[in-house]
CSV table of N, CA and C in Angstrom, one decimal:
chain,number,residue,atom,x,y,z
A,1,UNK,N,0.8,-1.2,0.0
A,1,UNK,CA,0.0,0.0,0.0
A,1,UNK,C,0.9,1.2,0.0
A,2,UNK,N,0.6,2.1,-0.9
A,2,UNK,CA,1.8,3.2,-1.3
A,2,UNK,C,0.9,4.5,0.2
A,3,UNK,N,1.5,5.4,0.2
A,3,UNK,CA,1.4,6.5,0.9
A,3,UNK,C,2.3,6.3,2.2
A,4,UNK,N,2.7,7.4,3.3
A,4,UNK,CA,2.9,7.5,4.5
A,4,UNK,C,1.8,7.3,5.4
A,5,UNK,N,2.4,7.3,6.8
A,5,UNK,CA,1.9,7.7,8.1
A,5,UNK,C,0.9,6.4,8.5
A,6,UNK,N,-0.5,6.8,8.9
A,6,UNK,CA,-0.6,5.9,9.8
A,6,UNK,C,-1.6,4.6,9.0
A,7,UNK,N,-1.7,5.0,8.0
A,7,UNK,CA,-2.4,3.7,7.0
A,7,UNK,C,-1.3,2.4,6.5
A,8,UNK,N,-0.5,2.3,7.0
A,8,UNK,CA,0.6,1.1,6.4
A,8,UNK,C,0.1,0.1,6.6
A,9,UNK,N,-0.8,-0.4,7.8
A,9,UNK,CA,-1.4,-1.7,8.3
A,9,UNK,C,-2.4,-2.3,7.6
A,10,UNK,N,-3.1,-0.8,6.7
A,10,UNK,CA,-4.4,-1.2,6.7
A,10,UNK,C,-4.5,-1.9,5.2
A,11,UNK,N,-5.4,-3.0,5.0
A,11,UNK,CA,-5.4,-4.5,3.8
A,11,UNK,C,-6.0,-3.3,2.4
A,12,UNK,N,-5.4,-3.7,1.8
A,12,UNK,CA,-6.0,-2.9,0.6
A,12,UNK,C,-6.9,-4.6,-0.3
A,13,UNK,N,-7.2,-4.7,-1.4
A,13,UNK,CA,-8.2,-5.0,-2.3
A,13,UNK,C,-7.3,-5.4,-3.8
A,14,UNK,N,-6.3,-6.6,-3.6
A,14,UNK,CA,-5.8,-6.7,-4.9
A,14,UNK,C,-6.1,-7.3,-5.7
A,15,UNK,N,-7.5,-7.9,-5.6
A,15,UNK,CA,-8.0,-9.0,-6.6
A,15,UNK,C,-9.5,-7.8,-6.9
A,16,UNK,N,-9.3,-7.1,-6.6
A,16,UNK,CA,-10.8,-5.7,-7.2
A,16,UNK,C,-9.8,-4.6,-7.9
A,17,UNK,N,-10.4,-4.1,-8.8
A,17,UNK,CA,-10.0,-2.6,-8.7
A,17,UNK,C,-10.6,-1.6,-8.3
A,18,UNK,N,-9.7,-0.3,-8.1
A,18,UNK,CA,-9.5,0.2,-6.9
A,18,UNK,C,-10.8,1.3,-7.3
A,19,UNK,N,-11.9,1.2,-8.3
A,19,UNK,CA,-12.5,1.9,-8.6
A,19,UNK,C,-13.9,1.3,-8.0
A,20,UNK,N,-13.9,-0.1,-8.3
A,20,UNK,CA,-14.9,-0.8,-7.6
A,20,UNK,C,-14.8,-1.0,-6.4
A,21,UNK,N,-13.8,-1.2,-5.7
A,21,UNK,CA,-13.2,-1.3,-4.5
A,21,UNK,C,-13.6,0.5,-3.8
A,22,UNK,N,-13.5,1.4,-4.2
A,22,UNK,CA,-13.8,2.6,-3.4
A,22,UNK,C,-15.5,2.9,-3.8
A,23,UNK,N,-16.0,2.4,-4.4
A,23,UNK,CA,-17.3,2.2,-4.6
A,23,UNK,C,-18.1,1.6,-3.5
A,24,UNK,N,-17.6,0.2,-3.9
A,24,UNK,CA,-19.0,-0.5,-3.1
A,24,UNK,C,-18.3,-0.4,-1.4
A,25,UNK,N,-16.7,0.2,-1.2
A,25,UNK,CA,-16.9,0.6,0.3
A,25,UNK,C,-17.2,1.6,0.8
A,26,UNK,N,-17.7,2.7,-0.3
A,26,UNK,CA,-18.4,3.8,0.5
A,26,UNK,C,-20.1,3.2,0.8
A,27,UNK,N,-20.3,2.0,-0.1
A,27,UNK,CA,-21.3,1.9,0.0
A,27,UNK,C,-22.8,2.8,-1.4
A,28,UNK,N,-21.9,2.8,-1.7
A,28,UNK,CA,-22.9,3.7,-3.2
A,28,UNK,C,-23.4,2.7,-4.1
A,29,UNK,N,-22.6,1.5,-3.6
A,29,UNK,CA,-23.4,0.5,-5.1
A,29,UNK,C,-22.5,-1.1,-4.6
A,30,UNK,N,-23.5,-1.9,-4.5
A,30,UNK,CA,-23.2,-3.4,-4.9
A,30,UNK,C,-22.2,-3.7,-6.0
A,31,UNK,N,-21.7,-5.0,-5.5
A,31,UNK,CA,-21.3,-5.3,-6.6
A,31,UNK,C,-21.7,-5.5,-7.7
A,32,UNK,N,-22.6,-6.4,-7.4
A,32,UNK,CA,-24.0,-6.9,-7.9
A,32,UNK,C,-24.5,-5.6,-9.1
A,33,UNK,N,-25.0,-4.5,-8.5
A,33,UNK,CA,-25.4,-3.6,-9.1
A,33,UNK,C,-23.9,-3.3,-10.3
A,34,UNK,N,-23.2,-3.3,-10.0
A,34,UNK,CA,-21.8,-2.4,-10.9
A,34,UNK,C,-21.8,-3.7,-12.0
A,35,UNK,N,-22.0,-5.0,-11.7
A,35,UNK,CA,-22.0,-6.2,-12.6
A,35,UNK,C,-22.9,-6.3,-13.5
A,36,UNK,N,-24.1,-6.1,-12.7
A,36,UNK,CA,-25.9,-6.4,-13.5
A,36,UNK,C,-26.3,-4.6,-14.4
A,37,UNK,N,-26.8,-4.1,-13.6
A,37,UNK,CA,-27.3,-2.8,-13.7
A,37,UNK,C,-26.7,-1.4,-14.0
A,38,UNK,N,-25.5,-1.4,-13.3
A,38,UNK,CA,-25.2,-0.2,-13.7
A,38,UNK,C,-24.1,-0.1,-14.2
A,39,UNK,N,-23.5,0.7,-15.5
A,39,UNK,CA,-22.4,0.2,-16.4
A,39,UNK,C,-21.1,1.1,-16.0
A,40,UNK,N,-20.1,1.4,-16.9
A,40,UNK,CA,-18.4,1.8,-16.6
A,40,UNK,C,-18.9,3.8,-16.4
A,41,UNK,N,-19.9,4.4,-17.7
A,41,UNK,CA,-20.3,5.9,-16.8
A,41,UNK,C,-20.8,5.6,-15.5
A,42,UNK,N,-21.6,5.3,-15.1
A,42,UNK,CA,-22.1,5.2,-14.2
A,42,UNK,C,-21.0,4.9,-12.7
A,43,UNK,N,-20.3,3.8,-12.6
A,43,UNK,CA,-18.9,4.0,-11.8
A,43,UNK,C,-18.1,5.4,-11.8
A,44,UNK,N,-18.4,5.9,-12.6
A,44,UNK,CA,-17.1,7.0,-13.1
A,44,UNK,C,-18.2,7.9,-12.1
A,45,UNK,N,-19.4,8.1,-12.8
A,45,UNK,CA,-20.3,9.5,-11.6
A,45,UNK,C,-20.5,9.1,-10.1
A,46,UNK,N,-20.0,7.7,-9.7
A,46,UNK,CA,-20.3,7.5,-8.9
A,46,UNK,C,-18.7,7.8,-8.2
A,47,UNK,N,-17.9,7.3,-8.7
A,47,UNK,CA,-16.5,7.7,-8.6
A,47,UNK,C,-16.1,9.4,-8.0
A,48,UNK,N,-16.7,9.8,-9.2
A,48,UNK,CA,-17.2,11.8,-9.1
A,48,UNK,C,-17.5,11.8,-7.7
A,49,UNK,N,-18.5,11.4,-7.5
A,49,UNK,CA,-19.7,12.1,-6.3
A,49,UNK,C,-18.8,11.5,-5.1
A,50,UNK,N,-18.1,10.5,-5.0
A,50,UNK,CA,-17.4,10.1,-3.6
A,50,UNK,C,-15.9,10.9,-3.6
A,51,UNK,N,-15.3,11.6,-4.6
A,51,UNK,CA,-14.0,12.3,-4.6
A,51,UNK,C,-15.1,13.8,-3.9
A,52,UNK,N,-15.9,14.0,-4.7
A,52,UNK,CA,-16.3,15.7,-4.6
A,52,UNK,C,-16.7,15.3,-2.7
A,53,UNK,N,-17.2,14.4,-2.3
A,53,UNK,CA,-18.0,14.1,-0.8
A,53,UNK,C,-16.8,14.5,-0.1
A,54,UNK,N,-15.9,13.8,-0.5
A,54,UNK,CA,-14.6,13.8,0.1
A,54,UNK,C,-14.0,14.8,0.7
A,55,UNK,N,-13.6,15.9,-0.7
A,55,UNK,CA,-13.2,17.7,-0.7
A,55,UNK,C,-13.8,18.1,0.2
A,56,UNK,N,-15.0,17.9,0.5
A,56,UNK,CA,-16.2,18.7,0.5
A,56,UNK,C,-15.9,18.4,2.3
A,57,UNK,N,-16.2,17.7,3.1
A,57,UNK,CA,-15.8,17.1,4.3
A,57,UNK,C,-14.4,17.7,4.8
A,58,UNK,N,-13.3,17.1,3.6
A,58,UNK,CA,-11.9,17.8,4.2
A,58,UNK,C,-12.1,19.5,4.8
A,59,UNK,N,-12.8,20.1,3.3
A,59,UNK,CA,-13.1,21.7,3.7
A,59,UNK,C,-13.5,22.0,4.5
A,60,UNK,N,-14.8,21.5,4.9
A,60,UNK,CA,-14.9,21.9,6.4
A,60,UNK,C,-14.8,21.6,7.6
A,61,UNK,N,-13.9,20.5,7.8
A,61,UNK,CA,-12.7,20.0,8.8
A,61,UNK,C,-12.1,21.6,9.1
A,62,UNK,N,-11.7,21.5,7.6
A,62,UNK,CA,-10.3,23.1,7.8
A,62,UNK,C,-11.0,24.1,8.1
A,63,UNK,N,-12.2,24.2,7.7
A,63,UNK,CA,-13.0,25.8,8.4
A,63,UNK,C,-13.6,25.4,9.7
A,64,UNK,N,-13.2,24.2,10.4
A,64,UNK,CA,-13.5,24.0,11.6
A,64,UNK,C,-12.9,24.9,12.8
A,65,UNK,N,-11.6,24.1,12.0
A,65,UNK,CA,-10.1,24.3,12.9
A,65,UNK,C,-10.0,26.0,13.4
């Protein structure tokens, strides 16, 4: 698992990729769903909406502080 600090322990997902893998662990979509129902755009907006959730959270951490 590449990066520093306190995530070194934690199991990454090497038989998923890491697109499906940050998907169905935020919880936005089955797998099931990403296999059956919903196709490669659809990952990608879903992909979108969990980076933007992300920002969005970090920001106002920092206008916390």
């Amino acid at each position: 698992m590449r990066g520093g600090g306190g995530g070194r322990d934690l199991a990454g997902t090497p038989n998923v990729p890491r697109a499906l893998a940050a998907v169905i662990s935020a919880r936005l979509a089955t797998l099931a769903e990403l296999e059956t129902r919903l196709g490669a755009e659809d990952l990608y907006d879903l992909l979108e909406i969990l980076a933007v959730d992300a920002h969005n959270r970090a920001r106002l951490r920092a206008l916390q502080e």
